Backbone as a ProteinNet text record, in pm:
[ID]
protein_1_A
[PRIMARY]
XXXXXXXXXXXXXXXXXXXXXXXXXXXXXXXXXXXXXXXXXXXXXXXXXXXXXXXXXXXXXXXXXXXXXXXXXXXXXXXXXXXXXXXXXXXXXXXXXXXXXXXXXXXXXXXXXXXXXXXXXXXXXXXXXXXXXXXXXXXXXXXXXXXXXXXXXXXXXXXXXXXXXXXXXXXXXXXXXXXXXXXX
[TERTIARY]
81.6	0	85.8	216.8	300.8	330.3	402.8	505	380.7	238.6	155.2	70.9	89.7	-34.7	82.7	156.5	295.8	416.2	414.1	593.8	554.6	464.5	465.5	375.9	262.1	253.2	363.6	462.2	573.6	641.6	688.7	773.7	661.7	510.6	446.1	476.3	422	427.8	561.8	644	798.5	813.8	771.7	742.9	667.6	528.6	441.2	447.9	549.3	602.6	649.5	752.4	871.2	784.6	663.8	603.1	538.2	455	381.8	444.6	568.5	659.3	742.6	773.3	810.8	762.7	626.1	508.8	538.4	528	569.6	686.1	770.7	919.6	939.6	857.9	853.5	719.7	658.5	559	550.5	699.5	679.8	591	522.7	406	501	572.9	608	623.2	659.2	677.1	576.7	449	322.4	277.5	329.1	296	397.6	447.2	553.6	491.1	412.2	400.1	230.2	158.6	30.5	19.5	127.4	146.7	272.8	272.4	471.1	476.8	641	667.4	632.9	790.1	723	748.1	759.2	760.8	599.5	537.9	393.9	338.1	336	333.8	394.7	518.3	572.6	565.9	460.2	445.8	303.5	226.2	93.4	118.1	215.9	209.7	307	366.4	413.1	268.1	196.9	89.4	-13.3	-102.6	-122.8	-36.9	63.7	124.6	92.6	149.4	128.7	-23.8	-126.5	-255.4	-309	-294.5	-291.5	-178.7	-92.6	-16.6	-67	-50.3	-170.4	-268	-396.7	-501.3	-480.8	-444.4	-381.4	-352.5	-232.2	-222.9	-319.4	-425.6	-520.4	-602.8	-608.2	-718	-675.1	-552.7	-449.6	-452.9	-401.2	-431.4	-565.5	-643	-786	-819.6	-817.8	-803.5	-790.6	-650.4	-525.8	-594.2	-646.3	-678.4	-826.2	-915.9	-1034.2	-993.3	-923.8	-844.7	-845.3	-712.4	-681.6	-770.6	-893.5	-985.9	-1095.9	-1067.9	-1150.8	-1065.4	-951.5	-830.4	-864.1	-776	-780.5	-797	-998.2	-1014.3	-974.6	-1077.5	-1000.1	-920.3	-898.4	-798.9	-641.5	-674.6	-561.3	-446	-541.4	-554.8	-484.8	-494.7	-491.5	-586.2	-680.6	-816.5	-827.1	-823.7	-807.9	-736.3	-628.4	-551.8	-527.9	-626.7	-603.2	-505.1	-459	-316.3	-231.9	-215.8	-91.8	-117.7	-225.9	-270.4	-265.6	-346	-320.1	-205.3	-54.5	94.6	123	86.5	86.7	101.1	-42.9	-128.8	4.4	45	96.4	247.7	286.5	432.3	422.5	333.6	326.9	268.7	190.3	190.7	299.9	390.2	484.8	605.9	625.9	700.5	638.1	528	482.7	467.3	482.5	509.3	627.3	737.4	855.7	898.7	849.3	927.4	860.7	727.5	683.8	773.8	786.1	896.6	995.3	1078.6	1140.5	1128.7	1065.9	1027.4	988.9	966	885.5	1060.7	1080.6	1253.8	1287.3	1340.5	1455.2	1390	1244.2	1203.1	1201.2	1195.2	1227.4	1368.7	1420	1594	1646.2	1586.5	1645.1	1529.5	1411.2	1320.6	1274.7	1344.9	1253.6	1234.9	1136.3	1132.5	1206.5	1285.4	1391.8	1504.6	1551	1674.5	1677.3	1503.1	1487.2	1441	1430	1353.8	1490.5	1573.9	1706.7	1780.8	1805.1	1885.6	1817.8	1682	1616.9	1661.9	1643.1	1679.9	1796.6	1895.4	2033	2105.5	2045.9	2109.5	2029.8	1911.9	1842.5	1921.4	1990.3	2053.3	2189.2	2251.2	2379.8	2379.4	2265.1	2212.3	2184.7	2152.8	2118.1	2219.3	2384.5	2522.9	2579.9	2623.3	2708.6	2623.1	2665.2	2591	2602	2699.3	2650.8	2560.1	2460.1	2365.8	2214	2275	2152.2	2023.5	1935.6	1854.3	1803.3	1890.8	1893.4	1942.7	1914.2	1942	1810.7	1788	1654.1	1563.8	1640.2	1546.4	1499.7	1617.3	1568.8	1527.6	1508.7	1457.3	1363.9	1248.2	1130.3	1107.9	1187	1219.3	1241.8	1339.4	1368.4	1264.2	1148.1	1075.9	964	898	796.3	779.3	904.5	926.4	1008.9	1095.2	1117	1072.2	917.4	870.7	916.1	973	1061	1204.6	1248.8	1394.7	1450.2	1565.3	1591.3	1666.5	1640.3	1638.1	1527.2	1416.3	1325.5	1337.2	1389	1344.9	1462.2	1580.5	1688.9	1620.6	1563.8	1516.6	1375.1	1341.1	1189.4	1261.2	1348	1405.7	1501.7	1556.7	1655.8	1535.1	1390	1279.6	1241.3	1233.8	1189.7	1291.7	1389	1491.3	1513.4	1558.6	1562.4	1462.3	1327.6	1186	1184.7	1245.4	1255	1374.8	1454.7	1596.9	1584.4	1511.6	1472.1	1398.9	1279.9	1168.4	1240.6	1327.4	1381.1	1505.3	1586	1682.9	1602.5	1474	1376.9	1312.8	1305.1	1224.5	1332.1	1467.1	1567.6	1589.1	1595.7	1654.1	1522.9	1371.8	1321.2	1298.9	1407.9	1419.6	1525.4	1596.3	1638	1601.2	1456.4	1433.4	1366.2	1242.8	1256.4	1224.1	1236.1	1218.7	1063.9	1055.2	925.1	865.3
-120.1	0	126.2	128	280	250	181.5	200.5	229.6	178.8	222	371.8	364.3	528.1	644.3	573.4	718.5	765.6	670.1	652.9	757.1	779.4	806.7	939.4	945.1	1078.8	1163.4	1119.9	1186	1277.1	1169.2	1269.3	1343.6	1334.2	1436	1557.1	1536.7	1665.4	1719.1	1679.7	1769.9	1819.6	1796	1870.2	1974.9	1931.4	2040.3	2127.6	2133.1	2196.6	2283	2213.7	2341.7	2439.2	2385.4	2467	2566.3	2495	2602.2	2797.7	2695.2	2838.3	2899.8	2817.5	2925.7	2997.4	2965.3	3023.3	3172.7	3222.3	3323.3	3439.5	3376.4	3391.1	3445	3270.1	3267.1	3394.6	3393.5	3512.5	3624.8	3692.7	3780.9	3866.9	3787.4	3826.5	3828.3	3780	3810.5	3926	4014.1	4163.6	4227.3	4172.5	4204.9	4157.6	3999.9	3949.4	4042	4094.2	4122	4238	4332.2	4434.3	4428.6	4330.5	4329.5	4282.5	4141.8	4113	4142.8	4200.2	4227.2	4119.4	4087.7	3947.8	3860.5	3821.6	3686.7	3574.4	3560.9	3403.2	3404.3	3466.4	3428.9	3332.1	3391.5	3343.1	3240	3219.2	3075.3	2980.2	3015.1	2885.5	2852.3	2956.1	2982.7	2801.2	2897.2	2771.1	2621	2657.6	2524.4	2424.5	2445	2455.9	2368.9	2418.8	2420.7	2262.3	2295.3	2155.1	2055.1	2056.2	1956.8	1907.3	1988.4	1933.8	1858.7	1928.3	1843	1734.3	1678.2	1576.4	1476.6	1531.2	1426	1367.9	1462.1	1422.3	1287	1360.4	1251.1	1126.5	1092.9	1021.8	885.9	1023.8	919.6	887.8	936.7	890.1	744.3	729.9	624.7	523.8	563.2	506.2	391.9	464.6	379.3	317.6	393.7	281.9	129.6	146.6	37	-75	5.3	-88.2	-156	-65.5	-170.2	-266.1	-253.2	-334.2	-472.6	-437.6	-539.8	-604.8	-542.9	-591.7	-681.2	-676.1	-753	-865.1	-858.6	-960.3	-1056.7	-1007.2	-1117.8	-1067.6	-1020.3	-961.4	-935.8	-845.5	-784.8	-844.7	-941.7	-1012.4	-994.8	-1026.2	-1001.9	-893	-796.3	-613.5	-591	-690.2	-592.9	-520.8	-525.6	-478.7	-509.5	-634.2	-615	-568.3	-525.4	-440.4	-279.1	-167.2	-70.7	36.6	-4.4	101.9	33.4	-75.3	-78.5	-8.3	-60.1	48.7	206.8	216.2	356.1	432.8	337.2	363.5	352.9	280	268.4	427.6	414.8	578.2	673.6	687.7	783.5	809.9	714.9	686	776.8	704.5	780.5	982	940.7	1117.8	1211.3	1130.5	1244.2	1255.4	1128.9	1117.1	1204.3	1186.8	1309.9	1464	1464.1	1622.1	1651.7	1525.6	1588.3	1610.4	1534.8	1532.6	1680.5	1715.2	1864.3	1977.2	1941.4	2047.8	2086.3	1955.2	1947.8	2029.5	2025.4	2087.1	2229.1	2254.5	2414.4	2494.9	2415.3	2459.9	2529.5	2360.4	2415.7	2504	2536.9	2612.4	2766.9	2794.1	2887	2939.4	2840.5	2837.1	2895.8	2859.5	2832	2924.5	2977.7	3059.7	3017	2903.9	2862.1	2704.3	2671.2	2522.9	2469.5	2494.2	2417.1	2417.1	2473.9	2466.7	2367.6	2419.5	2305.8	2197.5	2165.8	2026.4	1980.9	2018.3	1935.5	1951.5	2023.5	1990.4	1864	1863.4	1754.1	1585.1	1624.3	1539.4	1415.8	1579.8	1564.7	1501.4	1568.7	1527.7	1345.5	1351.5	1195.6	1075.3	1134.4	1039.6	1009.5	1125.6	1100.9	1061.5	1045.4	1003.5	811	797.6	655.9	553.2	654.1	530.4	500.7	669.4	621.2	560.5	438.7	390.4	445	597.9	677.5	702.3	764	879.2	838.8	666.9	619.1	601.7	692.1	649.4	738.5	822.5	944.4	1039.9	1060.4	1232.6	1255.2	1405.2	1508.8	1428.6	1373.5	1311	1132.1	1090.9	885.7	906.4	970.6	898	865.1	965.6	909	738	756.3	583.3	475.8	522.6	431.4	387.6	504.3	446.1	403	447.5	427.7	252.7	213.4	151.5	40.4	65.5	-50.7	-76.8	-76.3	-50.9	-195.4	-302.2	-382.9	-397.7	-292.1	-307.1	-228.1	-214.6	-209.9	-62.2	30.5	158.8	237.3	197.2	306.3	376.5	353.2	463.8	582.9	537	617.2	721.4	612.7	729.8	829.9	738.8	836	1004.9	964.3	1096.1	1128.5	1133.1	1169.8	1278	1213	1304.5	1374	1416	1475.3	1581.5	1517.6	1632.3	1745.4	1673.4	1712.5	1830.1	1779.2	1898.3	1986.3	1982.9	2092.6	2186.4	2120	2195.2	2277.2	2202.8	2273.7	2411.7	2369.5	2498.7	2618.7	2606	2647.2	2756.1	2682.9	2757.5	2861.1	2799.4	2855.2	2993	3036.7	3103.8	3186.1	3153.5	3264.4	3322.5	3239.4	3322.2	3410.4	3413.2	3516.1	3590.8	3644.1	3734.3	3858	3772.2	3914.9	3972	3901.8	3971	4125.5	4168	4243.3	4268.8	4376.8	4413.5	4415.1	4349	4357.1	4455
0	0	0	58	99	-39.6	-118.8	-259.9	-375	-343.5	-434.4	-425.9	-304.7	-312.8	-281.9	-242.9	-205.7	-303.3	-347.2	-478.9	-559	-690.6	-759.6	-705.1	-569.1	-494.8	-436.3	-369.6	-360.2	-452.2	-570.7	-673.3	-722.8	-756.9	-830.5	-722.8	-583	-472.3	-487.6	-522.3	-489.7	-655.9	-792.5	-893.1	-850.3	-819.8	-799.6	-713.1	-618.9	-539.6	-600.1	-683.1	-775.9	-839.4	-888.7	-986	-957.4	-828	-740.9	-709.5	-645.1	-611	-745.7	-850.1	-906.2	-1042.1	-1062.6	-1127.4	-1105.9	-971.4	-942	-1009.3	-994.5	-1105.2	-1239.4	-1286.1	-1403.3	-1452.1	-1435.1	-1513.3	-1451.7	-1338	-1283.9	-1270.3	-1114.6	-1083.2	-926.4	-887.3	-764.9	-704.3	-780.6	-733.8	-714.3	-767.3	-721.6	-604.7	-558.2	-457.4	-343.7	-344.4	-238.9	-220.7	-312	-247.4	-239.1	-267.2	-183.4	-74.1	-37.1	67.5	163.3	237.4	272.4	337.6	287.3	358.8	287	196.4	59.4	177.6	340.3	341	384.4	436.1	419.6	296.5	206.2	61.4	55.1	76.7	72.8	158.4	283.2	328.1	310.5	312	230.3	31.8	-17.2	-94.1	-85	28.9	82.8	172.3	239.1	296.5	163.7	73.9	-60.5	-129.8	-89.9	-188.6	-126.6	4.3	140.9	109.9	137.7	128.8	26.5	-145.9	-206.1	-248.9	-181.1	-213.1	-100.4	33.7	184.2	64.4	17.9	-12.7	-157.3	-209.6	-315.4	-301.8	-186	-125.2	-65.9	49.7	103.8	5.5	-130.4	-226.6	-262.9	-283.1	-338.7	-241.3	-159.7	-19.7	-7.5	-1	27.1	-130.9	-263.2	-397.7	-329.3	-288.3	-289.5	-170.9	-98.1	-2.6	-14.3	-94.8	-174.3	-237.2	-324.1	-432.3	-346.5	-259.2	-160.5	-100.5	-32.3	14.7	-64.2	-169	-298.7	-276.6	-339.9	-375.5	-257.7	-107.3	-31.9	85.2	96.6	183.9	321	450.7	532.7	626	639	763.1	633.6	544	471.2	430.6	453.9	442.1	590.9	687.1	831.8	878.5	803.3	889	1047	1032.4	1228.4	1312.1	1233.9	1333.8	1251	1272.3	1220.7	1267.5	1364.1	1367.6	1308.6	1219.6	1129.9	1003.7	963.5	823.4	890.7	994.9	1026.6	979.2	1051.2	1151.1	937.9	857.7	679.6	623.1	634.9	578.4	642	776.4	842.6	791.1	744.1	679.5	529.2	497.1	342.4	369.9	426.5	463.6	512.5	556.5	639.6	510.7	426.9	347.2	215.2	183.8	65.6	113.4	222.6	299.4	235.8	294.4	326.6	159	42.9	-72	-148.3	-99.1	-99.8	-86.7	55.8	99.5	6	11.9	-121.7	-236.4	-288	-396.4	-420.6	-239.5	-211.7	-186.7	-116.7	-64.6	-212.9	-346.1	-369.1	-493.9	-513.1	-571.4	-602.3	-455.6	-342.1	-339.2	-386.5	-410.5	-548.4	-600.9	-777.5	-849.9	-835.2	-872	-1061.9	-1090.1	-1217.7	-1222	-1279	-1288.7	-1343.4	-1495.7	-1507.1	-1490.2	-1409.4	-1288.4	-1249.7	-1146.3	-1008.3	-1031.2	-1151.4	-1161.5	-1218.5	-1308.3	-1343.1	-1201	-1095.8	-1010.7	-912.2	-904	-845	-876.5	-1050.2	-1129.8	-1113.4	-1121.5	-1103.1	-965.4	-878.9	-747.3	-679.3	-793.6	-743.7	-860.5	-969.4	-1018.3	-963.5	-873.8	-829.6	-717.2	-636.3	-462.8	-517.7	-649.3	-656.1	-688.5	-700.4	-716.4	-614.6	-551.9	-418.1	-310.6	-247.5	-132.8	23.2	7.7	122.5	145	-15.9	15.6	-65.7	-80.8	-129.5	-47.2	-94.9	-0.4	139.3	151.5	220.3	184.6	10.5	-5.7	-29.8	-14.8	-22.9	-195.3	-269.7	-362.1	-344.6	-308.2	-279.6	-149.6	-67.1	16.2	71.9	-37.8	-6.7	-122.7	-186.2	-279.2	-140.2	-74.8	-3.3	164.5	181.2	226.5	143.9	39.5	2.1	-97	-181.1	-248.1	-216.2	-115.3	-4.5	134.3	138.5	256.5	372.5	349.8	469.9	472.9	410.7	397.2	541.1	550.9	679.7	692.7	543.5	571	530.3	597.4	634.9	732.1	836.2	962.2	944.5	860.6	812.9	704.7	654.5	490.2	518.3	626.2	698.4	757.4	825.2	935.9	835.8	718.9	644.6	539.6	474.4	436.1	476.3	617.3	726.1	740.4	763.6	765.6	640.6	547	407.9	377.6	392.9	366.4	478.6	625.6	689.7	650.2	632.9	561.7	418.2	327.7	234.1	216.2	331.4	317.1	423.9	528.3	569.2	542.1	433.2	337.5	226.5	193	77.7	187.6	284.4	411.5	416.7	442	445.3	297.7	176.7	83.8	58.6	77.3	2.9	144.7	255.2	304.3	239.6	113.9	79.2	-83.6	-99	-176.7	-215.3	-102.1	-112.2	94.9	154.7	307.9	306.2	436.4	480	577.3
[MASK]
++++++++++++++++++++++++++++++++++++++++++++++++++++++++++++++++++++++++++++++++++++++++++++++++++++++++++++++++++++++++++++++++++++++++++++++++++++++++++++++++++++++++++++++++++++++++

């Protein structure tokens, strides 16, 4: 259920992330936003916020698909129905992990101010995170791969708190740089 309703929700949320924030940029309209609203990190967590929700929702749509499905196939004792805090403790994995690959995306958007920057450095840094076996798996792009798509392997709780980290670090660096764009 996590590698089906989350894998391919993840990487869309950390695109749509990029895009979200740098729509802005790209059709310079930001300078409008800065001076109707003072203070572009409002705005940017305003659409960090926005991504998060629709990538969660997405998610739990996928989420519950997957688990009818399942429940057809080889119904609910099979599913874990009887024990709903594992599906719960399921659902909860994939949510924190499509947050964090959001973030992602809100960060280095926030960072790089056009989509194809930030989507080739995304790109870029998830094809060079997938050779070396330092950072497989815990850089800001695999590691929601490495929980969502190896959900019993024995680096999830690494690649969980490495996503986590990553999307606070991101939106965080993205929060300071549009403090100097214009004074609030």
């Amino acid at each position: 259920l996590r590698s089906r309703s989350g894998l391919f929700t993840g990487y869309f949320t950390m695109a749509f992330g990029v895009l979200v924030v740098t729509q802005d940029y790209r059709y310079r309209t930001a300078v409008l936003a800065f001076l109707a609203v003072p203070g572009r990190r409002r705005i940017t967590i305003a659409q960090g916020i926005t991504v998060a929700a629709v990538g969660v929702t997405l998610s739990a749509v996928l989420f519950a698909a997957w688990l009818v499905v399942g429940m057809v196939r080889y119904g609910g004792p099979g599913m874990h129905l009887d024990r709903p805090a594992d599906v719960a403790g399921a659902y909860a994995v994939v949510a924190v992990t499509v947050w964090a690959a959001g973030a992602v995306g809100v960060g280095v958007g926030t960072l790089l101010r056009g989509p194809t920057g930030a989507l080739l450095a995304l790109g870029g840094c998830g094809m060079f995170e997938l050779f070396p076996d330092a950072t497989r798996f815990r850089g800001p792009v695999t590691a929601p791969l490495g929980v969502l798509a190896w959900p019993t392997s024995e680096l999830e709780v690494t690649s969980l708190a490495s996503a986590v980290c990553w999307g606070s670090l991101a939106v965080t660096a993205g929060l300071f740089a549009v403090r100097r764009d214009l004074p609030s």
